[in-house]
């Protein structure tokens, strides 16, 4: 049992304490329990409450004392006693269990539906009886008043087996092609079956007739959901006399009132996976639905609720475990790759008990890893000490006055951003929040590091949008040169370029406004001239190119006759069968004759390819060579024995 605290949310792991690797042997686990205090304090709420590979079904008896589970591999059944908190018994089965149910109050009567169409009945001592249903089953439900078991599966029929009489009864014929799930309401005993077509058919067991059909495929389609294909019913569960929950193969859960055809609630798991099961938790008013990836519990609160009656002492255990620190998975082991083993010189340990293969690497004892690490690199502490000193020096340097360094990519853009930031700094109010700079923002870091993001000033779009870029660019280039000179000298103070009087600035701005239109016209003329020159170069290249004949190589083993043969074959295939027979008869490859009975006999010769002829010739030569090398085996005959022959 384990308690962890993630984001101020306490998580209680009831199945294990400190996590241990599954590949550890029992001997190693016992040794850890003696040495490690955390492992020795481990609390197992139920002993051996697990399966070797996977658990497929789990049920609790009606008296609440026994928990039964089926799993694989090998197919087996395990029964746990909650009063003793231990495993009561285990039985191995012949095939995988699709579903099982407990018919009695305790574990004495159990029914299993197997994947090979067999239905098994177990009593308290073990196996009791076995029979087979006509089609592969997917689900079943037991009707207690009539002792009938309803089986559904890969068929449109619902098979009924009466356990009192010990025989099959008449089937219930549905309109579906296949049925996935079924359930019986414990209040009024209404039987419901979920079909592949996305419908739920309800039957009354007393009159053995259908009383209603509910179309859940149309109800699962809402404005916010995107559904691909027809939603089929994959889970079904009744809650009380009037409510029913339906799960679809597209990941929706619909809650219905039996008096209405429209769902009260539609919940989407957002994964598009079929809903496996649905359960109702009445004390906390929870609806628990699960698919192959997640389990959703619908409720306003996230409280755990009271502990079950058979483990009422769980509240005291959780209070004690809250004081203990959280233990992580595999604390005593270090994961290393094959390259790490080569660097440490431990490659010779692969295959030994010292290393345990896991995924793309190995697990090694953390104490052994630290010892070998210290032997391989004895100067690791000196390197660590130098790195710490370097970090301290860098922290002190950050407090000094630093020169503004420009990036390698888009230097002019970075200089423009710095100028805008310096110009807006005196105008910014004290209470106003400071806007983040693009140069210091990690989201735009790639724009000043990757050369692919370099602004192309020669492009057509840039030249048309920025017609005055030439004048502004000259000023920025002069400033860039000045900043580069400062960076090479490694000065600690940045010299700002001398400013110009206000009159000069005003005159420049007025000139820029007047010459904006002229600059745009110049740029357009230049672009037209460049396009004209490129077009002339393409025409010259087209005139200089000469067409050369192309040659085709014939495949090995084929004989080239003429291009007319292919044309003749195409014409022949367009003709009717009668015309083709006449042509073949003229060529001598076909012979048509009348028989004595009155029918016609047709004989023809197949055209053999060159490869087929060569293959036949090679086989003929091989047989002749084998005849020459063949030796007689007459000398191997045994002499006749005396006495009675042995058979």
XYZ file of C-alpha atoms in Angstrom:
647
model
C 0.000 0.000 0.000
C 1.401 3.411 -0.956
C 0.461 7.082 -0.563
C 1.706 9.733 -2.994
C 0.962 13.444 -3.226
C 0.826 14.924 -6.749
C -0.316 18.547 -7.166
C -1.856 18.546 -3.677
C -3.923 15.454 -4.574
C -3.369 12.338 -2.463
C -3.261 9.044 -4.349
C -3.727 5.770 -2.452
C -2.301 2.682 -4.176
C -4.105 -0.218 -2.508
C -2.402 -3.049 -4.401
C 1.263 -2.514 -3.505
C 3.703 -0.578 -1.360
C 7.149 0.234 -2.704
C 7.225 -0.859 -6.342
C 9.634 -3.692 -7.170
C 10.650 -5.015 -10.598
C 8.489 -7.932 -11.695
C 11.472 -9.920 -12.925
C 12.971 -10.249 -9.420
C 12.994 -13.801 -8.108
C 11.298 -14.785 -4.837
C 14.688 -15.305 -3.242
C 15.771 -11.791 -4.141
C 12.491 -10.356 -2.834
C 12.937 -12.161 0.504
C 16.470 -10.798 0.746
C 15.203 -7.275 0.108
C 12.567 -7.682 2.811
C 15.304 -8.511 5.331
C 17.614 -5.637 4.344
C 15.316 -2.846 3.173
C 13.084 -1.265 5.805
C 10.669 0.198 3.243
C 10.098 -3.192 1.640
C 9.659 -4.817 5.044
C 6.941 -2.271 5.912
C 5.057 -3.079 2.743
C 1.370 -3.844 3.323
C -0.562 -6.155 0.997
C -4.272 -5.562 1.475
C -5.083 -8.877 -0.275
C -2.342 -11.458 -0.725
C -1.378 -12.282 -4.364
C -4.062 -9.984 -5.717
C -2.769 -10.056 -9.312
C -2.642 -12.097 -12.533
C 0.429 -13.459 -14.356
C -0.261 -11.521 -17.573
C -3.657 -9.817 -17.768
C -7.008 -9.906 -15.989
C -10.070 -10.031 -18.265
C -13.069 -10.227 -15.882
C -13.730 -9.655 -12.187
C -16.848 -10.257 -10.090
C -17.803 -9.909 -6.414
C -20.189 -12.355 -4.780
C -23.500 -11.047 -3.528
C -22.556 -11.618 0.107
C -19.431 -9.450 -0.427
C -17.026 -12.080 0.952
C -15.446 -13.408 -2.254
C -13.793 -11.734 -5.239
C -13.378 -13.893 -8.346
C -11.237 -12.967 -11.350
C -10.276 -14.614 -14.632
C -7.177 -13.948 -16.666
C -4.413 -15.343 -18.845
C -1.827 -16.785 -19.556
C -2.575 -19.632 -18.881
C -6.379 -19.231 -18.695
C -7.271 -19.431 -15.030
C -9.729 -18.504 -12.299
C -8.693 -17.064 -8.943
C -10.926 -16.646 -5.905
C -9.988 -14.323 -3.010
C -11.491 -14.359 0.468
C -11.924 -10.811 1.785
C -12.388 -12.045 5.350
C -8.976 -13.711 5.297
C -7.435 -11.162 2.841
C -5.779 -13.976 0.911
C -6.121 -16.236 -2.115
C -8.639 -19.020 -1.453
C -8.118 -21.198 -4.556
C -7.007 -21.121 -8.180
C -8.272 -23.200 -11.126
C -6.829 -23.493 -14.629
C -9.221 -23.544 -17.608
C -9.058 -24.933 -21.149
C -9.623 -21.656 -23.025
C -9.967 -17.912 -22.481
C -13.059 -16.638 -20.670
C -15.221 -14.091 -22.500
C -17.472 -13.494 -19.489
C -18.449 -15.253 -16.269
C -21.010 -14.697 -13.523
C -21.627 -15.937 -9.982
C -25.106 -17.477 -9.694
C -25.092 -18.192 -5.950
C -24.607 -16.017 -2.893
C -21.041 -17.288 -2.479
C -18.571 -18.932 -4.905
C -20.332 -22.339 -5.065
C -22.105 -21.836 -8.452
C -20.286 -20.114 -11.335
C -20.978 -20.072 -15.096
C -18.284 -19.363 -17.712
C -18.633 -18.376 -21.386
C -15.471 -19.376 -23.265
C -14.045 -18.065 -26.527
C -14.479 -21.480 -28.233
C -18.334 -21.498 -27.841
C -18.227 -23.725 -24.739
C -20.221 -22.924 -21.597
C -18.863 -24.354 -18.346
C -20.577 -24.745 -14.972
C -18.468 -24.961 -11.815
C -19.593 -25.952 -8.365
C -17.849 -25.605 -5.038
C -15.495 -28.536 -5.656
C -14.629 -27.568 -9.263
C -15.780 -28.450 -12.792
C -19.378 -29.712 -13.021
C -20.714 -29.669 -16.633
C -19.902 -28.353 -20.097
C -22.025 -27.681 -23.205
C -21.725 -25.759 -26.459
C -23.840 -23.010 -28.043
C -24.417 -22.810 -31.839
C -22.594 -19.478 -32.427
C -19.678 -17.663 -30.808
C -20.921 -15.888 -27.705
C -20.088 -12.346 -26.586
C -22.249 -11.866 -23.487
C -24.932 -13.517 -21.376
C -27.381 -12.672 -18.582
C -29.107 -14.845 -15.991
C -32.831 -14.468 -15.277
C -33.336 -15.581 -11.668
C -37.172 -16.049 -11.620
C -37.210 -18.496 -14.559
C -33.633 -19.895 -14.244
C -33.008 -18.986 -17.899
C -29.597 -17.956 -19.244
C -29.716 -15.659 -22.301
C -26.690 -15.919 -24.630
C -25.967 -13.316 -27.348
C -23.171 -13.235 -29.904
C -22.372 -13.481 -33.605
C -25.971 -14.238 -34.554
C -29.351 -12.573 -34.802
C -30.827 -15.130 -32.365
C -30.821 -14.996 -28.560
C -30.235 -18.499 -27.178
C -32.095 -19.502 -24.023
C -30.807 -22.234 -21.703
C -33.023 -23.354 -18.807
C -30.894 -24.572 -15.898
C -33.817 -26.196 -14.091
C -34.802 -28.404 -17.034
C -31.254 -28.718 -18.394
C -32.160 -28.010 -22.042
C -32.323 -25.244 -24.617
C -35.618 -23.418 -25.168
C -36.915 -21.617 -28.252
C -34.660 -18.768 -29.385
C -35.673 -15.122 -29.516
C -35.400 -13.800 -33.079
C -34.164 -10.195 -33.368
C -33.843 -7.821 -36.315
C -30.085 -7.360 -35.803
C -27.306 -9.110 -37.681
C -25.171 -9.509 -34.525
C -25.548 -8.703 -30.825
C -22.705 -7.430 -28.646
C -24.041 -7.074 -25.075
C -27.122 -7.731 -22.951
C -28.439 -7.029 -19.462
C -31.502 -7.761 -17.291
C -33.151 -5.190 -15.025
C -33.344 -6.547 -11.482
C -36.471 -4.507 -10.671
C -38.960 -5.481 -13.411
C -36.785 -8.118 -15.235
C -36.748 -6.369 -18.618
C -34.178 -7.967 -20.925
C -32.197 -5.596 -23.197
C -29.766 -6.486 -26.001
C -27.365 -4.063 -27.728
C -26.885 -4.683 -31.460
C -24.170 -3.927 -34.002
C -26.518 -1.517 -35.798
C -26.554 0.783 -32.745
C -29.979 -0.231 -31.398
C -31.180 -1.632 -28.078
C -34.003 -4.188 -28.279
C -36.009 -4.744 -25.093
C -37.846 -8.048 -24.460
C -40.296 -9.182 -21.818
C -39.275 -12.688 -20.565
C -42.836 -13.457 -19.436
C -44.383 -13.283 -22.927
C -41.112 -13.773 -24.905
C -41.851 -10.867 -27.253
C -40.177 -7.581 -28.030
C -41.695 -4.558 -26.297
C -39.551 -1.734 -27.670
C -36.572 -0.658 -29.797
C -34.268 2.249 -28.904
C -32.056 3.808 -31.613
C -28.858 4.868 -29.796
C -26.816 5.566 -32.933
C -28.805 8.717 -33.712
C -28.794 9.833 -30.064
C -24.973 9.702 -29.854
C -24.564 12.256 -32.667
C -24.295 15.762 -31.211
C -22.926 19.089 -32.413
C -19.599 18.788 -30.604
C -18.793 15.161 -31.504
C -17.186 13.911 -34.705
C -18.212 10.317 -35.472
C -16.753 8.134 -38.211
C -18.919 5.164 -39.143
C -22.021 3.687 -37.551
C -21.865 3.621 -33.714
C -22.674 0.137 -32.411
C -23.643 -0.688 -28.824
C -20.613 -2.014 -26.908
C -21.774 -1.682 -23.249
C -25.124 -1.786 -21.478
C -26.162 -1.380 -17.835
C -29.460 -0.820 -15.966
C -29.742 1.398 -12.886
C -33.000 1.126 -11.012
C -36.349 0.601 -12.719
C -36.198 3.598 -15.088
C -32.598 4.414 -15.995
C -30.210 2.732 -18.413
C -26.668 3.606 -19.632
C -25.484 2.669 -23.127
C -21.887 2.746 -24.375
C -21.052 2.969 -28.084
C -18.115 1.779 -30.160
C -17.171 5.389 -30.975
C -16.558 6.373 -27.341
C -19.876 7.929 -26.213
C -21.895 7.090 -23.095
C -25.637 7.796 -23.177
C -27.907 7.788 -20.127
C -31.597 7.129 -20.902
C -34.867 7.295 -19.077
C -36.916 4.324 -20.311
C -39.905 6.612 -20.754
C -38.127 8.715 -23.404
C -36.266 7.974 -26.634
C -33.875 10.918 -26.182
C -30.813 10.570 -23.928
C -30.652 12.589 -20.729
C -26.840 12.877 -20.792
C -24.274 12.249 -23.550
C -20.631 11.985 -22.444
C -17.718 11.554 -24.865
C -14.411 9.952 -23.841
C -12.681 11.937 -26.635
C -10.557 8.941 -27.687
C -12.814 7.271 -30.266
C -12.358 3.868 -28.568
C -15.243 1.482 -27.764
C -16.700 1.662 -24.267
C -15.841 -1.581 -22.451
C -18.022 -1.419 -19.346
C -20.348 0.876 -17.388
C -21.086 0.719 -13.657
C -23.224 2.780 -11.261
C -22.052 3.778 -7.771
C -25.228 4.671 -5.917
C -23.804 5.968 -2.573
C -21.799 8.702 -4.341
C -24.097 8.933 -7.392
C -21.223 8.057 -9.725
C -21.316 6.733 -13.275
C -18.077 4.860 -14.005
C -17.309 4.183 -17.671
C -14.117 2.721 -19.128
C -12.502 2.071 -22.474
C -9.145 0.487 -23.307
C -7.281 3.655 -22.275
C -9.052 5.544 -19.469
C -11.700 5.237 -16.748
C -14.069 8.187 -16.239
C -16.052 8.838 -13.068
C -18.782 11.436 -13.444
C -19.438 13.348 -10.287
C -19.083 16.891 -8.980
C -16.819 15.769 -6.141
C -13.668 13.648 -6.310
C -13.907 12.134 -2.843
C -13.025 8.517 -2.280
C -16.017 7.843 -0.037
C -16.204 5.391 2.851
C -14.146 2.201 2.875
C -15.887 -1.151 2.142
C -17.347 -3.074 5.033
C -14.832 -5.920 4.799
C -11.829 -3.527 5.178
C -13.130 -0.867 7.542
C -9.625 -0.574 9.037
C -8.434 1.036 5.773
C -9.044 4.555 7.122
C -6.548 4.018 9.969
C -3.936 2.649 7.561
C -4.190 5.645 5.239
C -3.695 8.062 8.141
C -0.492 6.262 9.185
C 0.885 6.076 5.655
C 0.381 9.795 5.063
C 3.300 10.499 7.427
C 5.740 8.390 5.359
C 7.623 9.887 2.382
C 6.807 8.786 -1.131
C 9.030 6.068 -2.626
C 9.708 6.106 -6.346
C 9.781 3.127 -8.705
C 13.067 1.184 -8.944
C 14.938 3.308 -6.368
C 17.690 0.716 -5.918
C 18.400 0.233 -9.642
C 19.957 2.314 -12.382
C 18.870 2.050 -16.033
C 21.832 1.944 -18.462
C 22.138 1.407 -22.209
C 24.678 -0.730 -24.061
C 26.805 2.350 -24.810
C 26.898 3.170 -21.098
C 28.093 -0.364 -20.346
C 30.850 -0.030 -22.952
C 32.035 3.228 -21.379
C 32.032 1.666 -17.901
C 33.706 -1.548 -19.114
C 30.803 -3.762 -17.965
C 29.845 -5.305 -21.292
C 31.040 -8.711 -20.075
C 28.212 -8.725 -17.493
C 25.489 -8.974 -20.177
C 23.643 -12.243 -19.575
C 24.723 -12.498 -15.928
C 22.461 -11.945 -12.879
C 24.132 -8.564 -12.357
C 22.204 -7.113 -15.320
C 18.551 -7.516 -16.174
C 17.471 -6.734 -19.758
C 14.622 -4.244 -19.994
C 13.371 -2.535 -23.184
C 16.411 -1.019 -24.990
C 18.819 -1.291 -22.031
C 19.526 -2.974 -18.696
C 18.893 -2.519 -14.973
C 21.963 -2.553 -12.696
C 22.263 -2.248 -8.931
C 22.803 1.413 -8.032
C 25.630 0.611 -5.572
C 27.569 -1.316 -8.203
C 27.013 1.502 -10.691
C 28.435 4.135 -8.324
C 31.489 1.997 -7.495
C 32.341 1.384 -11.143
C 31.686 5.027 -12.008
C 34.178 6.156 -9.351
C 36.821 3.679 -10.588
C 36.445 4.613 -14.258
C 36.456 8.381 -13.725
C 38.424 9.206 -10.514
C 38.544 12.904 -11.424
C 34.740 13.290 -11.546
C 34.776 15.346 -8.335
C 37.364 17.763 -9.743
C 35.255 18.255 -12.884
C 32.160 18.809 -10.770
C 34.067 21.369 -8.643
C 35.278 23.265 -11.731
C 31.749 23.357 -13.172
C 30.365 24.817 -9.948
C 33.098 27.489 -9.874
C 32.364 28.393 -13.484
C 28.654 28.775 -12.711
C 29.444 31.088 -9.786
C 31.668 33.256 -12.004
C 28.940 33.478 -14.650
C 26.455 34.624 -12.006
C 28.774 37.436 -10.919
C 29.399 38.478 -14.529
C 25.691 38.823 -15.121
C 25.608 41.685 -12.604
C 28.084 43.786 -14.643
C 27.293 46.148 -17.478
C 27.047 44.023 -20.637
C 27.347 44.940 -24.273
C 24.277 44.246 -26.383
C 25.290 41.372 -28.626
C 23.409 40.915 -31.861
C 22.471 37.431 -33.123
C 24.037 35.814 -36.173
C 20.744 35.690 -38.114
C 18.563 38.753 -38.895
C 20.946 41.261 -37.348
C 19.177 44.270 -38.899
C 15.802 43.103 -37.576
C 17.273 42.655 -34.082
C 18.803 46.168 -34.263
C 15.434 47.579 -35.301
C 13.748 45.918 -32.298
C 16.393 47.306 -29.957
C 15.911 50.824 -31.334
C 12.151 50.593 -30.880
C 12.595 49.361 -27.311
C 15.002 52.238 -26.466
C 12.641 54.794 -28.045
C 9.593 53.496 -26.126
C 11.376 53.274 -22.756
C 11.142 57.007 -21.733
C 7.520 57.191 -22.918
C 6.456 54.191 -20.836
C 4.705 54.974 -17.565
C 5.887 53.576 -14.282
C 2.652 51.761 -13.412
C 2.296 50.333 -16.909
C 3.413 46.730 -17.339
C 6.575 46.170 -19.345
C 5.934 44.352 -22.619
C 8.185 41.322 -23.282
C 10.956 41.725 -25.846
C 10.978 39.403 -28.862
C 14.743 38.887 -28.563
C 14.394 37.485 -25.045
C 11.276 35.432 -25.808
C 11.959 31.706 -26.315
C 9.065 31.383 -28.758
C 10.932 33.550 -31.327
C 14.400 32.202 -30.558
C 14.586 30.117 -33.743
C 14.058 33.218 -35.913
C 17.468 34.582 -34.791
C 19.311 31.207 -34.812
C 18.162 29.248 -37.847
C 19.496 30.601 -41.198
C 16.277 29.431 -42.925
C 14.466 32.356 -41.254
C 16.812 35.007 -42.723
C 14.864 37.905 -44.276
C 15.500 38.056 -48.049
C 15.771 41.760 -48.889
C 16.028 41.012 -52.619
C 12.627 39.355 -52.841
C 9.777 41.065 -54.702
C 7.480 41.219 -51.690
C 10.111 42.836 -49.450
C 11.077 45.455 -52.016
C 7.474 46.498 -52.690
C 6.404 46.621 -49.036
C 9.538 48.506 -47.944
C 10.247 51.072 -50.712
C 12.417 53.250 -48.439
C 14.478 50.319 -47.134
C 17.588 51.572 -48.939
C 17.846 54.798 -46.935
C 16.986 53.231 -43.609
C 19.228 50.237 -44.358
C 22.293 52.437 -44.890
C 21.843 53.999 -41.461
C 21.420 50.603 -39.803
C 24.467 49.170 -41.595
C 26.587 52.027 -40.264
C 25.268 51.352 -36.768
C 25.947 47.601 -37.161
C 29.572 48.299 -38.069
C 29.956 50.526 -35.010
C 28.492 47.836 -32.723
C 30.727 45.142 -34.215
C 33.786 47.297 -33.556
C 32.689 47.689 -29.943
C 32.197 43.935 -29.561
C 35.684 43.145 -30.917
C 37.326 45.573 -28.479
C 35.307 43.959 -25.578
C 34.440 47.274 -24.010
C 32.076 47.304 -21.084
C 30.274 50.490 -22.104
C 28.305 50.954 -25.277
C 28.928 54.222 -27.137
C 25.737 55.605 -28.587
C 25.980 57.235 -32.078
C 25.702 60.990 -32.154
C 22.226 62.280 -32.773
C 21.149 64.824 -35.323
C 19.378 68.137 -34.707
C 15.631 68.239 -34.871
C 15.661 70.338 -38.041
C 17.577 67.706 -39.952
C 15.219 64.975 -38.733
C 12.154 66.954 -39.768
C 13.631 67.673 -43.203
C 14.453 63.990 -43.691
C 10.946 62.892 -42.743
C 9.411 65.369 -45.188
C 11.733 64.168 -47.975
C 10.829 60.554 -47.215
C 7.130 61.284 -47.480
C 7.573 63.039 -50.835
C 9.838 60.371 -52.335
C 7.803 57.347 -51.240
C 5.800 57.139 -54.482
C 8.889 57.620 -56.635
C 10.740 54.865 -54.794
C 7.848 52.423 -55.337
C 7.850 53.200 -59.078
C 11.598 52.614 -59.289
C 11.285 49.251 -57.569
C 8.505 48.161 -59.949
C 10.572 49.166 -63.002
C 13.530 47.188 -61.691
C 11.349 44.117 -61.136
C 9.996 44.318 -64.700
C 13.496 44.571 -66.142
C 14.626 41.541 -64.136
C 11.649 39.481 -65.345
C 12.339 40.527 -68.973
C 16.004 39.496 -68.728
C 15.087 36.134 -67.185
C 12.582 35.476 -69.995
C 15.228 36.218 -72.649
C 17.677 33.840 -71.012
C 15.068 31.042 -71.020
C 14.378 31.578 -74.740
C 18.088 31.379 -75.542
C 18.371 28.101 -73.614
C 15.344 26.684 -75.475
C 16.908 27.526 -78.882
C 20.210 25.936 -77.916
C 18.689 22.645 -76.815
C 18.595 19.892 -79.458
C 16.412 16.798 -79.463
C 18.269 13.488 -79.342
C 16.854 10.058 -80.200
C 15.937 7.837 -77.274
C 16.844 4.157 -77.139
C 14.931 1.370 -75.374
C 16.546 -1.803 -74.106
C 14.823 -5.160 -74.629
C 14.543 -7.432 -71.595
C 16.657 -10.575 -71.383
C 15.084 -13.623 -73.025
C 12.770 -11.627 -75.322
C 13.078 -11.453 -79.106
C 12.302 -8.281 -81.020
C 10.525 -8.841 -84.296
C 8.841 -5.604 -85.295
C 6.446 -2.975 -84.029
C 3.821 -4.396 -86.361
C 3.427 -7.559 -84.238
C 1.955 -5.596 -81.345
C -0.447 -3.823 -83.688
C -1.501 -7.161 -85.213
C -2.149 -8.628 -81.746
C -4.339 -5.668 -80.789
C -6.341 -5.996 -84.023
C -6.698 -9.745 -83.423
C -8.043 -9.198 -79.887
C -10.697 -6.814 -81.208
C -12.077 -9.454 -83.582
C -14.745 -11.971 -82.629
C -13.975 -15.556 -81.613
C -15.182 -16.907 -84.973
C -12.847 -14.629 -86.939
C -9.913 -15.500 -84.694
C -10.547 -19.239 -85.180
C -10.542 -18.825 -88.959
C -7.226 -16.963 -88.917
C -5.601 -19.558 -86.647
C -6.906 -22.379 -88.848
C -5.313 -20.772 -91.917
C -1.967 -20.459 -90.129
C -2.042 -24.173 -89.209
C -1.943 -23.744 -85.427
C -5.607 -24.768 -85.048
C -7.575 -27.776 -86.252
C -11.385 -28.096 -86.059
C -13.051 -31.463 -86.836
C -16.450 -33.100 -86.378
C -16.855 -36.115 -84.088
C -19.136 -39.095 -84.407
C -21.512 -37.858 -81.741
C -22.214 -34.654 -83.621
C -20.123 -32.240 -81.631
C -16.974 -30.483 -82.748
C -13.427 -31.192 -81.616
C -10.828 -28.400 -81.396
C -7.062 -28.991 -81.159
C -4.442 -26.239 -81.026
C -0.742 -25.756 -80.300
C 0.554 -23.364 -77.686
C 3.311 -20.959 -78.644
C 6.346 -21.508 -76.512
C 8.552 -18.619 -75.556
C 12.304 -18.630 -75.990
C 12.853 -18.982 -72.255
C 10.546 -22.009 -72.110
C 12.386 -23.659 -75.010
C 15.765 -23.030 -73.392
C 14.491 -24.438 -70.082
C 13.223 -27.632 -71.763
C 16.512 -28.050 -73.596
C 18.487 -27.666 -70.356
C 16.275 -30.217 -68.570
C 16.747 -32.684 -71.416
C 20.545 -32.360 -71.247
C 20.426 -32.745 -67.450
C 18.452 -36.015 -67.713
C 20.932 -37.439 -70.236
C 23.857 -36.572 -67.955
C 22.125 -38.247 -65.012
C 21.607 -41.417 -67.062
C 25.331 -41.605 -67.792
C 26.257 -41.131 -64.108
C 23.604 -43.499 -62.731
C 25.017 -46.630 -61.038
C 23.336 -49.951 -60.403
C 22.244 -50.814 -56.840
C 21.926 -54.567 -57.346
C 24.923 -55.344 -55.112
C 23.088 -53.858 -52.118
C 20.518 -56.657 -52.025
C 20.691 -58.682 -48.778
C 20.920 -62.427 -48.722
C 17.767 -64.396 -47.802
C 17.626 -65.173 -44.058
C 16.702 -68.490 -42.570
C 13.813 -68.951 -40.262
C 10.620 -67.011 -39.767
C 10.495 -63.518 -41.377
C 10.080 -60.486 -39.090
C 7.256 -58.044 -39.791
